[in-house]
CSV table of C-alpha atoms and ligand atoms in Angstrom, one decimal:
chain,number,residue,atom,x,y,z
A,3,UNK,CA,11.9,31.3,1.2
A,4,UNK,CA,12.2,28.6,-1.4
A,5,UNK,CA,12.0,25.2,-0.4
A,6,UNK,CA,14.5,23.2,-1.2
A,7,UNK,CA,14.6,19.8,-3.8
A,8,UNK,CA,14.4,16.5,-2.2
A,9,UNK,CA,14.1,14.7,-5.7
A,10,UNK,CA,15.6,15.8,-8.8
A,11,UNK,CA,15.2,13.7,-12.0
A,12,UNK,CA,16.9,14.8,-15.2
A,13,UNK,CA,15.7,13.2,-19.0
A,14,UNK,CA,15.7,9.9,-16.2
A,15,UNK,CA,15.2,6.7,-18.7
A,16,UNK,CA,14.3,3.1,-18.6
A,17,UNK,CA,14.7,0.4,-21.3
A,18,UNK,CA,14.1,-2.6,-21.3
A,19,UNK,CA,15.7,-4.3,-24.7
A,20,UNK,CA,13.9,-2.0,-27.5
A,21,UNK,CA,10.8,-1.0,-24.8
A,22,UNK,CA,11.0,2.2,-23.4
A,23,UNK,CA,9.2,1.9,-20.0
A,24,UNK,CA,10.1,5.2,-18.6
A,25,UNK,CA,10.9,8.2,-21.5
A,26,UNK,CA,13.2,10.9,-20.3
A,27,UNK,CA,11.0,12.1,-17.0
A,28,UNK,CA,12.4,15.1,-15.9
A,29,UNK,CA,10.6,17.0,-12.8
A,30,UNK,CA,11.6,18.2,-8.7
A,31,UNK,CA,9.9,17.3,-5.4
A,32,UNK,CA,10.1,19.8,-2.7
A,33,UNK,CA,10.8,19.3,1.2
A,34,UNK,CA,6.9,18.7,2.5
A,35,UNK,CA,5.5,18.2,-0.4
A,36,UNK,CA,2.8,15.9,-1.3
A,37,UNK,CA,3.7,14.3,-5.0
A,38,UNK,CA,1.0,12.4,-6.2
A,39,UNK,CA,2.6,10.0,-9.1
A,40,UNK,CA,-0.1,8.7,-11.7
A,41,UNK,CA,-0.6,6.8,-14.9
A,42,UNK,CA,-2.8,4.0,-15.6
A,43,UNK,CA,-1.5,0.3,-15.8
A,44,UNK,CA,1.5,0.2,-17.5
A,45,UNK,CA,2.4,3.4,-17.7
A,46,UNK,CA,5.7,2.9,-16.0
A,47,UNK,CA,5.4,4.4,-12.4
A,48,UNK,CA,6.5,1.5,-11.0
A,49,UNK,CA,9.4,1.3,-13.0
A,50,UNK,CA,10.6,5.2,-12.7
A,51,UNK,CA,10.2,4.8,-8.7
A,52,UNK,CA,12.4,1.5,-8.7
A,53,UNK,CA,15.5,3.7,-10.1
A,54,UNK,CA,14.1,6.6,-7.4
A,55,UNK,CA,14.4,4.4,-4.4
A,56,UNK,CA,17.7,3.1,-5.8
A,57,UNK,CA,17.1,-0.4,-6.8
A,58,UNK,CA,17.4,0.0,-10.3
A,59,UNK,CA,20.0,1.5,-12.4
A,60,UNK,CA,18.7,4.2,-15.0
A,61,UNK,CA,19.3,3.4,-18.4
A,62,UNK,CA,19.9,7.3,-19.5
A,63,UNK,CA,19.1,10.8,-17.5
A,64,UNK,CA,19.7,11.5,-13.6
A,65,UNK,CA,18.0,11.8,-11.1
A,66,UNK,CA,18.9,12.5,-6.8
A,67,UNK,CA,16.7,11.8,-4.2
A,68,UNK,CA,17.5,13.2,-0.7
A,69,UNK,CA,20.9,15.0,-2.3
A,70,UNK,CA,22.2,11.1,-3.0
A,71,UNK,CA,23.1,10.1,-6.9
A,72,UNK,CA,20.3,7.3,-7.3
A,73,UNK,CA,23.3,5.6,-10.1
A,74,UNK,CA,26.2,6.2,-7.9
A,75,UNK,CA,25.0,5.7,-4.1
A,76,UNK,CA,21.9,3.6,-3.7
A,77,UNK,CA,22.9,2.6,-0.2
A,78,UNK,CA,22.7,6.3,0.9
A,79,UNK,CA,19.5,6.8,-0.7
A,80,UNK,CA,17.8,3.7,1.2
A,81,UNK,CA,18.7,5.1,4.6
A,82,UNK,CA,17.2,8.4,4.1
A,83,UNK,CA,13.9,7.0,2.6
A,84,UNK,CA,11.2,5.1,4.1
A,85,UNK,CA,9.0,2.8,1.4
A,86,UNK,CA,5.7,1.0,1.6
A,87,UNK,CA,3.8,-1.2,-1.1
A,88,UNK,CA,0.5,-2.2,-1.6
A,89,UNK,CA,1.4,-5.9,-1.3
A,90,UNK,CA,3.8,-6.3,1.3
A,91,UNK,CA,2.6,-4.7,4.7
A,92,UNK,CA,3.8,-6.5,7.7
A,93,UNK,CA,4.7,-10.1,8.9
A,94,UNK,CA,1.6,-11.6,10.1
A,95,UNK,CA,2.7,-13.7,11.9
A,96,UNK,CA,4.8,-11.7,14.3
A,97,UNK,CA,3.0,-9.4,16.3
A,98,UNK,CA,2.5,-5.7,16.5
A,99,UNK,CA,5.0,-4.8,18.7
A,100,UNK,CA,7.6,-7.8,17.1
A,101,UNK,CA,7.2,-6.6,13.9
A,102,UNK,CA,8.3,-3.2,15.1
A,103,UNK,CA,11.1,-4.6,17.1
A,104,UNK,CA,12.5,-6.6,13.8
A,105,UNK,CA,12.1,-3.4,11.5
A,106,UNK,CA,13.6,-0.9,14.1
A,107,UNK,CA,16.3,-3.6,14.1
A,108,UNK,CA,16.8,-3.6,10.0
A,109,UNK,CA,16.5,0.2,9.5
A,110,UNK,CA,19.6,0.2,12.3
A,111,UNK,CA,17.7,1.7,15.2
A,112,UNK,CA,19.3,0.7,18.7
A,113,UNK,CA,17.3,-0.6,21.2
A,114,UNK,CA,16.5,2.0,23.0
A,115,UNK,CA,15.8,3.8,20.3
A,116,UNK,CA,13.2,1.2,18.8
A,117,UNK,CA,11.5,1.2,22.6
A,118,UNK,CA,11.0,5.1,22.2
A,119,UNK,CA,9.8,4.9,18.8
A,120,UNK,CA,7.6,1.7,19.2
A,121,UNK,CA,5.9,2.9,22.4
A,122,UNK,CA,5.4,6.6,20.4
A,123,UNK,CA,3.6,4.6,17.3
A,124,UNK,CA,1.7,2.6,19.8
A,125,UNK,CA,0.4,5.3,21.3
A,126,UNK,CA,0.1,7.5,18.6
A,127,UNK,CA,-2.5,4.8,16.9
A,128,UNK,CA,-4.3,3.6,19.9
A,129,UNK,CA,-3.3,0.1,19.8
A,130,UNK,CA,-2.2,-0.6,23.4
A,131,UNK,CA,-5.0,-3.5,23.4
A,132,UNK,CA,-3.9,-5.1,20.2
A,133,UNK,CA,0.4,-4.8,20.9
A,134,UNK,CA,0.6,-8.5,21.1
A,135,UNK,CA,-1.7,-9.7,19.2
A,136,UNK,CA,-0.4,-10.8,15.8
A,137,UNK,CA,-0.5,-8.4,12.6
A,138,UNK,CA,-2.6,-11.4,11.0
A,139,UNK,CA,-5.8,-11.0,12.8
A,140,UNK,CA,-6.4,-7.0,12.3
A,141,UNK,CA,-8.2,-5.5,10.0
A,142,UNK,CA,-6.5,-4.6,6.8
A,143,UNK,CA,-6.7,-0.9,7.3
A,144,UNK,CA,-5.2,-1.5,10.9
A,145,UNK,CA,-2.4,-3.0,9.3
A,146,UNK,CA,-1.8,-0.3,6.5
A,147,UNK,CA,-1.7,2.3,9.3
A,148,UNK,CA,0.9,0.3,11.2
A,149,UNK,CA,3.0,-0.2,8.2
A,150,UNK,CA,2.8,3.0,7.3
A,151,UNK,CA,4.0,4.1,10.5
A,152,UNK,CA,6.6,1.4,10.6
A,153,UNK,CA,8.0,2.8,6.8
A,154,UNK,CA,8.9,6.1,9.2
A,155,UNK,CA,10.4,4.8,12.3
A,156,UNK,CA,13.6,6.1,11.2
A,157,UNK,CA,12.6,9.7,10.2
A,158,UNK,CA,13.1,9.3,6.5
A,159,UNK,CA,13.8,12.6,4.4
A,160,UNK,CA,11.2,11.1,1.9
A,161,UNK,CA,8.4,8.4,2.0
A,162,UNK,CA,7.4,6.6,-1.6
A,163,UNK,CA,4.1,4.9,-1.2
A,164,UNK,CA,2.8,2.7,-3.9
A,165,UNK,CA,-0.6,2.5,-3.8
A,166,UNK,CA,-0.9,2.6,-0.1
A,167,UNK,CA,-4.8,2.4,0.3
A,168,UNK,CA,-5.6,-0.5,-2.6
A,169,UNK,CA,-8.3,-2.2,-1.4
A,170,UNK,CA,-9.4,-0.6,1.9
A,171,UNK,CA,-12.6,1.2,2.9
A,172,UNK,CA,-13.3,4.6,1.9
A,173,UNK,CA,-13.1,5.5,6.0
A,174,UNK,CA,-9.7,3.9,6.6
A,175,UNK,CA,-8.5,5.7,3.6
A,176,UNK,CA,-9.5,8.9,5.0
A,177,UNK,CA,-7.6,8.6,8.0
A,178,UNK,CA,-4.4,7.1,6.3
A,179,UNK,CA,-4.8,10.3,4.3
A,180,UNK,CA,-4.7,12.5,7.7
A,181,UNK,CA,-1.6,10.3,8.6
A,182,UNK,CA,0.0,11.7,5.2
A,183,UNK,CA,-1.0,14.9,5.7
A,184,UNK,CA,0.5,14.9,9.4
A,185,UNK,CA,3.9,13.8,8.0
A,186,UNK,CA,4.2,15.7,5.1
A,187,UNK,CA,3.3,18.7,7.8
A,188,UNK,CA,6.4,17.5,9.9
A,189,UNK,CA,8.8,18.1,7.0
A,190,UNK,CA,8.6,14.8,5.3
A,191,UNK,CA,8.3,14.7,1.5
A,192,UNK,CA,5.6,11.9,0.4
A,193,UNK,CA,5.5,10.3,-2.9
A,194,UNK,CA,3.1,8.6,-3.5
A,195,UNK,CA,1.4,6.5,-6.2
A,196,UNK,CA,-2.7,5.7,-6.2
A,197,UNK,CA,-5.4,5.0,-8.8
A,198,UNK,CA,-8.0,6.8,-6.7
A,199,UNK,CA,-8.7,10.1,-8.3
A,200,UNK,CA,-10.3,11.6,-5.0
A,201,UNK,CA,-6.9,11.2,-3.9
A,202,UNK,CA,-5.2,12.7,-6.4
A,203,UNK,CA,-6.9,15.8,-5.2
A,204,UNK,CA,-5.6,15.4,-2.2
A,205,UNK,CA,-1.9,16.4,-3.3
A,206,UNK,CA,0.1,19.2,-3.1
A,207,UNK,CA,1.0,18.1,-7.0
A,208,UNK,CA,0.2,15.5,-9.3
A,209,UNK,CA,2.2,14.2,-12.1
A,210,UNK,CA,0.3,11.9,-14.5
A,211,UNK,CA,2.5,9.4,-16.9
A,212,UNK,CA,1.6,8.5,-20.4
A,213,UNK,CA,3.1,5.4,-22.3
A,214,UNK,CA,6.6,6.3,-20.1
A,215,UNK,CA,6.3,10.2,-20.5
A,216,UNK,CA,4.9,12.9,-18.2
A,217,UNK,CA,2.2,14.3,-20.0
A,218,UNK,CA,1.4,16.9,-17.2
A,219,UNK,CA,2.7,17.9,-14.0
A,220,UNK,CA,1.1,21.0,-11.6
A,221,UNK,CA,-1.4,21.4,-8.7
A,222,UNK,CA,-4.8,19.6,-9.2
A,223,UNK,CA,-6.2,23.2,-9.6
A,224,UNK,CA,-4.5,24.0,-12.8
A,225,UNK,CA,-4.4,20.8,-14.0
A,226,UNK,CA,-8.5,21.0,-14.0
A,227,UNK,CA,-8.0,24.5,-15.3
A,228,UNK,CA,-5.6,23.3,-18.1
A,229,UNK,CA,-7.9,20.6,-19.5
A,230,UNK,CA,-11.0,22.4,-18.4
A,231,UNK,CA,-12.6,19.8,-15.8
A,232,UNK,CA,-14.1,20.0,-12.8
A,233,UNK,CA,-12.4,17.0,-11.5
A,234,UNK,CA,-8.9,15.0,-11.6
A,235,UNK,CA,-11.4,12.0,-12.7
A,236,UNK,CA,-11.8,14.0,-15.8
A,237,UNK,CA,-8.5,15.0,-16.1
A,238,UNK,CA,-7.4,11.8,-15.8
A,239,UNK,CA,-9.6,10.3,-18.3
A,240,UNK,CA,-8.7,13.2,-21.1
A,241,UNK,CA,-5.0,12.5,-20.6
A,242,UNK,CA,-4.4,8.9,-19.7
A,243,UNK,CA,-7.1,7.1,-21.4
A,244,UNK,CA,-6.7,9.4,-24.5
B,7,ATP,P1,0.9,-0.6,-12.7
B,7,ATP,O1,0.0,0.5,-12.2
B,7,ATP,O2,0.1,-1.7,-13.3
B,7,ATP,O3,1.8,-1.1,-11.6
B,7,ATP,P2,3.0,0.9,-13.8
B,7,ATP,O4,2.7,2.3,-14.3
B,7,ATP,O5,3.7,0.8,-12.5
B,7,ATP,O6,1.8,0.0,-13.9
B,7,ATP,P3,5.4,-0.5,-14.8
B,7,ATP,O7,5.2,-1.7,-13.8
B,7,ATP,O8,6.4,0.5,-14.5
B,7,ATP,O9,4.0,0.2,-14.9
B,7,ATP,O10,5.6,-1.1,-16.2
B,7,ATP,C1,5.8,-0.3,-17.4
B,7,ATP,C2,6.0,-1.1,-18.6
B,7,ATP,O11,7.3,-1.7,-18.5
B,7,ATP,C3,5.0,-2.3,-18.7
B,7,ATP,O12,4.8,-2.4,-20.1
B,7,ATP,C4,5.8,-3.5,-18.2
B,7,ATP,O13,5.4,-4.6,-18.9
B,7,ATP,C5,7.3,-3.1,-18.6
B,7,ATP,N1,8.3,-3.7,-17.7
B,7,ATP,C6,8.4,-3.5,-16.4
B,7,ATP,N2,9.4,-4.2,-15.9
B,7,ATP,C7,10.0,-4.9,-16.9
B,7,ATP,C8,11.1,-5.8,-17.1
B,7,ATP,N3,11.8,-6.1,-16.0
B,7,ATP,N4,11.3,-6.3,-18.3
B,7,ATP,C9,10.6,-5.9,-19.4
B,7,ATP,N5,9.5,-5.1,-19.3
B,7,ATP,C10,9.2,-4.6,-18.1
């Protein structure tokens, strides 16, 4: 059976005054998939996933994301996705199972709901010990995990993570990539954005952006067929870095 689109973007186009920051992307993301979205600095990932999650308003093209008109109804599209950046994790100084609590509360969980969930992710991560301790004294990677976590505690359609593992060690990485894999297993669609080329093998599919275009889109397989590589490093470096 076919699986079914949970992102469509058409010729989908940012300006910015004469700048072109994101040229006419067009390209689908299946139910389950892994997406890994790359370009180097500047390239305009940022920019393309701002109109995806519905915050910005494409200057041409179209795209949908979980069935919802990213132009037309933003709102829809923000309770159906779940997003985590690089830079903002959690509140540090709230603790484990506040912070929870307060995003439960702002992705509209009721109460009893958020005691389910938060008692499911607890457990789930093995951080009965640290609950109340505040999100400021754990380790970094700790606190990735938990946001991650915390970016699904309302069973999202779709995650978007941009660059989710900047800056932690290669074993924390790892398991945040077993996470990912566990989700995407469950029937949730993760986007994600990284400058780690180990990584990008680690996707169902990679896209990689070029001054605002996608210069190639497939399975890291064919992609290190196509530009005859052994590794996305290379494939990377051929395509990206000219
Ligand atoms: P990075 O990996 O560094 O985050 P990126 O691929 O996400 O890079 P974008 O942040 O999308 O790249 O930026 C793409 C281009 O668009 C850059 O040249 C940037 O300066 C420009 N740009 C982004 N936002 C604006 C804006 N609001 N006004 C003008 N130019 C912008």
């Amino acid at each position: 059976m076919k699986k079914e689109n949970v992102i469509e973007a058409t010729n989908l186009t940012k300006t910015f005054g004469d700048f072109t920051a994101v040229d006419a992307i067009t390209f689908e993301v299946k139910k389950g998939e892994i997406f890994g979205f790359l370009g180097a600095n500047g390239a305009g990932k940022t920019t393309a996933m701002k109109m995806l999650i519905g915050i910005s308003i494409p200057s041409n093209g179209k795209a949908t994301v979980a069935g919802f008109d990213v132009s037309k109804q933003p709102e829809d599209i923000k309770k159906n996705i779940g997003y985590m950046s690089q830079k903002f994790a959690l509140y540090d100084d709230l603790t484990v199972q506040e912070n929870i609590t307060f995003f439960g509360g702002i992705y509209g969980l009721k109460r009893s709901q958020i005691k389910i969930k938060s008692e499911e992710l607890i457990t789930n991560l093995g951080l009965q010990e640290v609950a109340n301790d505040l999100v400021g004294s754990l380790p970094l990677g700790w606190k990735q995990k938990i946001a991650f976590s915390v970016a699904l505690l309302h069973d999202p359609k779709i995650i978007f993570l941009d660059e989710p593992t900047g800056s932690v060690d290669p074993i924390t990485r790892r398991q945040f990539w077993e996470m990912i894999y566990q989700t995407a297993h469950e029937g949730t669609t993760v986007f994600v954005t990284t400058h780690y080329m180990d990584e990008a093998e680690y996707c169902d599919r990679v896209s990689i952006m070029v001054n605002g275009k996608i210069e190639a889109l497939d399975t890291p397989k064919k992609l290190k067929e196509q530009f005859e590589v052994d590794n996305m490093n290379d494939v990377f470096l051929k395509l990206a870095r000219g």
